[in-house]
Tab-separated table of C-alpha atoms in Angstrom:
chain	number	residue	atom	x	y	z
A	33	UNK	CA	-78.032	-36.642	-20.824
A	34	UNK	CA	-79.270	-33.418	-18.674
A	35	UNK	CA	-83.358	-32.431	-19.295
A	36	UNK	CA	-83.795	-28.970	-18.775
A	37	UNK	CA	-86.160	-26.011	-19.746
A	38	UNK	CA	-84.881	-23.089	-20.784
A	39	UNK	CA	-86.712	-19.459	-20.041
A	40	UNK	CA	-85.618	-17.969	-23.344
A	41	UNK	CA	-84.418	-19.017	-26.913
A	42	UNK	CA	-81.145	-20.775	-26.809
A	43	UNK	CA	-80.618	-20.199	-30.776
A	44	UNK	CA	-80.410	-16.574	-31.512
A	45	UNK	CA	-80.691	-15.415	-35.308
A	46	UNK	CA	-76.878	-14.700	-35.024
A	47	UNK	CA	-76.212	-18.297	-33.871
A	48	UNK	CA	-78.603	-19.468	-36.655
A	49	UNK	CA	-77.084	-17.337	-39.332
A	50	UNK	CA	-73.361	-19.330	-38.489
A	51	UNK	CA	-74.967	-22.662	-38.378
A	52	UNK	CA	-74.063	-25.504	-40.977
A	53	UNK	CA	-76.140	-28.192	-42.372
A	54	UNK	CA	-74.218	-31.717	-42.045
A	55	UNK	CA	-73.273	-31.732	-45.617
A	56	UNK	CA	-71.882	-27.889	-45.449
A	57	UNK	CA	-70.115	-29.217	-42.172
A	58	UNK	CA	-68.291	-32.127	-43.817
A	59	UNK	CA	-67.643	-29.948	-46.882
A	60	UNK	CA	-65.980	-27.036	-45.150
A	61	UNK	CA	-63.618	-29.787	-43.205
A	62	UNK	CA	-62.599	-31.396	-46.475
A	63	UNK	CA	-61.988	-28.037	-48.207
A	64	UNK	CA	-60.016	-26.809	-45.168
A	65	UNK	CA	-57.998	-30.099	-45.172
A	66	UNK	CA	-56.880	-29.384	-48.916
A	67	UNK	CA	-55.602	-26.330	-47.569
A	68	UNK	CA	-53.552	-27.869	-44.961
A	69	UNK	CA	-56.017	-26.628	-42.026
A	70	UNK	CA	-58.979	-27.758	-40.141
A	71	UNK	CA	-61.464	-25.569	-38.234
A	72	UNK	CA	-60.821	-23.517	-34.997
A	73	UNK	CA	-58.833	-20.602	-34.015
A	74	UNK	CA	-55.617	-23.112	-33.169
A	75	UNK	CA	-53.720	-24.621	-36.358
A	76	UNK	CA	-50.952	-26.949	-35.803
A	77	UNK	CA	-49.687	-30.238	-37.987
A	78	UNK	CA	-50.799	-32.301	-34.753
A	79	UNK	CA	-54.402	-30.893	-35.200
A	80	UNK	CA	-54.467	-31.378	-39.045
A	81	UNK	CA	-53.228	-34.895	-38.704
A	82	UNK	CA	-56.295	-35.371	-36.320
A	83	UNK	CA	-58.713	-33.919	-38.432
A	84	UNK	CA	-57.543	-36.355	-41.383
A	85	UNK	CA	-58.117	-39.310	-39.445
A	86	UNK	CA	-61.441	-37.690	-38.259
A	87	UNK	CA	-62.434	-37.242	-42.067
A	88	UNK	CA	-61.930	-41.160	-42.378
A	89	UNK	CA	-63.688	-41.890	-39.465
A	90	UNK	CA	-66.592	-39.674	-40.363
A	91	UNK	CA	-66.724	-41.294	-43.920
A	92	UNK	CA	-66.831	-44.818	-42.611
A	93	UNK	CA	-69.561	-44.093	-39.950
A	94	UNK	CA	-71.680	-42.029	-42.766
A	95	UNK	CA	-71.730	-45.562	-44.729
A	96	UNK	CA	-71.724	-48.082	-41.855
A	97	UNK	CA	-74.054	-46.873	-39.011
A	98	UNK	CA	-77.588	-48.213	-38.903
A	99	UNK	CA	-79.919	-46.588	-36.524
A	100	UNK	CA	-81.235	-49.372	-33.968
A	101	UNK	CA	-84.867	-50.614	-34.172
A	102	UNK	CA	-85.943	-49.186	-30.739
A	103	UNK	CA	-84.607	-45.614	-31.636
A	104	UNK	CA	-85.986	-45.632	-35.015
A	105	UNK	CA	-89.522	-46.141	-33.476
A	106	UNK	CA	-89.033	-43.624	-31.038
A	107	UNK	CA	-87.659	-40.933	-33.349
A	108	UNK	CA	-90.664	-41.400	-35.903
A	109	UNK	CA	-93.102	-41.568	-33.161
A	110	UNK	CA	-92.308	-38.010	-31.951
A	111	UNK	CA	-95.358	-35.928	-32.012
A	112	UNK	CA	-93.359	-32.303	-32.124
A	113	UNK	CA	-90.727	-31.223	-34.359
A	114	UNK	CA	-87.338	-30.498	-32.769
A	115	UNK	CA	-84.017	-29.015	-33.453
A	116	UNK	CA	-80.794	-30.566	-32.591
A	117	UNK	CA	-78.005	-28.004	-32.163
A	118	UNK	CA	-74.496	-29.461	-32.058
A	119	UNK	CA	-71.483	-27.913	-31.028
A	120	UNK	CA	-68.374	-29.453	-32.612
A	121	UNK	CA	-65.036	-29.132	-34.439
A	122	UNK	CA	-63.611	-30.728	-37.409
A	123	UNK	CA	-60.558	-31.637	-35.249
A	124	UNK	CA	-62.365	-33.459	-32.340
A	125	UNK	CA	-62.074	-37.154	-32.126
A	126	UNK	CA	-65.300	-37.741	-29.957
A	127	UNK	CA	-67.260	-35.455	-32.662
A	128	UNK	CA	-65.995	-37.605	-35.326
A	129	UNK	CA	-67.484	-40.722	-33.595
A	130	UNK	CA	-70.899	-39.191	-32.452
A	131	UNK	CA	-71.735	-36.502	-35.261
A	132	UNK	CA	-72.292	-38.775	-37.854
A	133	UNK	CA	-74.430	-41.081	-35.371
A	134	UNK	CA	-76.659	-37.952	-34.664
A	135	UNK	CA	-77.233	-36.982	-38.157
A	136	UNK	CA	-78.285	-40.635	-39.066
A	137	UNK	CA	-80.874	-40.413	-36.254
A	138	UNK	CA	-82.006	-37.098	-37.432
A	139	UNK	CA	-82.148	-38.248	-40.916
A	140	UNK	CA	-84.271	-41.436	-39.791
A	141	UNK	CA	-86.821	-38.969	-37.926
A	142	UNK	CA	-88.685	-38.121	-41.199
A	143	UNK	CA	-88.402	-34.574	-40.434
A	144	UNK	CA	-89.256	-34.515	-36.945
A	145	UNK	CA	-85.607	-33.503	-36.111
A	146	UNK	CA	-83.309	-30.913	-37.991
A	147	UNK	CA	-79.865	-30.503	-37.210
A	148	UNK	CA	-77.707	-27.381	-37.189
A	149	UNK	CA	-74.180	-27.692	-36.604
A	150	UNK	CA	-71.810	-24.786	-34.746
A	151	UNK	CA	-68.086	-24.655	-34.661
A	152	UNK	CA	-67.353	-24.432	-30.796
A	153	UNK	CA	-64.555	-21.805	-31.096
A	154	UNK	CA	-66.609	-19.268	-33.137
A	155	UNK	CA	-69.383	-19.666	-30.427
A	156	UNK	CA	-67.913	-19.301	-27.189
A	157	UNK	CA	-70.826	-17.515	-25.785
A	158	UNK	CA	-72.849	-20.391	-26.577
A	159	UNK	CA	-70.355	-23.232	-25.504
A	160	UNK	CA	-69.739	-21.535	-21.961
A	161	UNK	CA	-73.320	-22.382	-21.362
A	162	UNK	CA	-72.574	-26.016	-21.609
A	163	UNK	CA	-69.412	-26.735	-19.907
A	164	UNK	CA	-68.424	-30.298	-18.636
A	165	UNK	CA	-66.846	-30.458	-15.480
A	166	UNK	CA	-65.482	-26.600	-16.123
A	167	UNK	CA	-64.320	-27.720	-19.475
A	168	UNK	CA	-65.447	-27.028	-23.357
A	169	UNK	CA	-65.807	-30.681	-24.241
A	170	UNK	CA	-67.346	-31.390	-27.315
A	171	UNK	CA	-69.401	-32.404	-29.208
A	172	UNK	CA	-72.461	-31.016	-27.259
A	173	UNK	CA	-76.040	-31.819	-28.354
A	174	UNK	CA	-78.739	-29.289	-27.443
A	175	UNK	CA	-82.531	-30.290	-28.279
A	176	UNK	CA	-84.689	-27.246	-28.769
A	177	UNK	CA	-88.396	-27.162	-29.582
A	178	UNK	CA	-88.387	-26.387	-33.058
A	179	UNK	CA	-91.373	-23.908	-32.526
A	180	UNK	CA	-90.075	-21.763	-29.657
A	181	UNK	CA	-86.147	-22.861	-29.859
A	182	UNK	CA	-86.480	-23.244	-26.272
A	183	UNK	CA	-84.059	-25.793	-24.599
A	184	UNK	CA	-85.615	-29.300	-23.739
A	185	UNK	CA	-82.486	-31.430	-23.206
A	186	UNK	CA	-78.679	-31.672	-23.473
A	187	UNK	CA	-76.538	-34.366	-23.959
A	188	UNK	CA	-72.615	-34.839	-24.499
A	189	UNK	CA	-69.450	-34.980	-25.234
A	190	UNK	CA	-69.648	-38.638	-25.197
A	191	UNK	CA	-71.446	-41.754	-23.749
A	192	UNK	CA	-71.005	-42.599	-20.021
A	193	UNK	CA	-68.741	-45.403	-20.582
A	194	UNK	CA	-66.376	-43.463	-22.519
A	195	UNK	CA	-66.412	-40.533	-20.057
A	196	UNK	CA	-65.742	-42.881	-17.214
A	197	UNK	CA	-62.538	-44.409	-19.570
A	198	UNK	CA	-61.625	-40.625	-20.193
A	199	UNK	CA	-61.753	-39.735	-16.441
A	200	UNK	CA	-59.776	-42.818	-15.344
A	201	UNK	CA	-57.080	-42.253	-17.995
A	202	UNK	CA	-56.785	-38.582	-16.762
A	203	UNK	CA	-56.470	-39.358	-13.224
A	204	UNK	CA	-53.488	-41.641	-14.354
A	205	UNK	CA	-51.722	-39.101	-16.100
A	206	UNK	CA	-52.107	-40.810	-19.741
A	207	UNK	CA	-50.598	-38.739	-22.700
A	208	UNK	CA	-52.836	-37.697	-25.325
A	209	UNK	CA	-51.743	-40.511	-27.847
A	210	UNK	CA	-52.564	-42.949	-25.076
A	211	UNK	CA	-55.768	-41.653	-24.496
A	212	UNK	CA	-56.752	-41.370	-28.301
A	213	UNK	CA	-55.707	-45.030	-28.778
A	214	UNK	CA	-57.883	-46.224	-26.063
A	215	UNK	CA	-60.739	-44.240	-26.410
A	216	UNK	CA	-60.880	-44.773	-30.352
A	217	UNK	CA	-60.524	-48.482	-29.828
A	218	UNK	CA	-63.569	-48.285	-27.216
A	219	UNK	CA	-65.500	-46.727	-30.112
A	220	UNK	CA	-64.602	-49.196	-32.676
A	221	UNK	CA	-65.609	-52.186	-30.457
A	222	UNK	CA	-68.960	-50.719	-29.206
A	223	UNK	CA	-69.916	-49.674	-32.829
A	224	UNK	CA	-72.269	-46.724	-31.738
A	225	UNK	CA	-74.045	-48.938	-29.265
A	226	UNK	CA	-73.763	-46.871	-25.979
A	227	UNK	CA	-74.187	-43.539	-28.093
A	228	UNK	CA	-77.651	-44.908	-29.791
A	229	UNK	CA	-78.831	-46.353	-26.333
A	230	UNK	CA	-78.226	-42.810	-24.467
A	231	UNK	CA	-79.951	-40.987	-27.372
A	232	UNK	CA	-82.796	-43.381	-27.188
A	233	UNK	CA	-83.389	-42.488	-23.460
A	234	UNK	CA	-83.152	-38.938	-24.348
A	235	UNK	CA	-85.492	-39.301	-27.313
A	236	UNK	CA	-87.967	-40.780	-25.033
A	237	UNK	CA	-87.755	-37.916	-22.553
A	238	UNK	CA	-88.213	-35.472	-25.322
A	239	UNK	CA	-91.550	-37.328	-26.332
């Protein structure tokens, strides 16, 4: 996580007009899948296959994720209201593992956090302000004050332990298939623990 203080609002009216609610984001991905497509400017059979797996991952997490007690108390204790702006895509495996967790936390906040989802490839002007090691890695969470839309913090694209796994495999020259198998195995074993713990630290710094 990176805390920050933006001198101007991050979310422009144009960005807001393009943003999706979680239900609209999920519906869009499902509708595109029925057409044999996924989100983004690049289309391929491989990306569509990844998106299909991601729909299954999100459906499972939507049903199974329970917000940890400490995190629940933290979001319900927030004294101000915040916007969580999330850059994502339907074909992204990390997004499928993390976006449902972000939404569950926001829902648990009892209105203190509202979410807006933007597609990375349609908002590269915004994405390029939040690069990870020079890359457009997603998902990316940008925390804004609801009253001013000024930036408070950012997080992503994945928990530190998963990022370390990613970097190690990249250095070892792993194939995409090898990387995906190990990373999604890590997420399955972790059961959102590291993601929620890092977001707890973020919420505590928001307070």
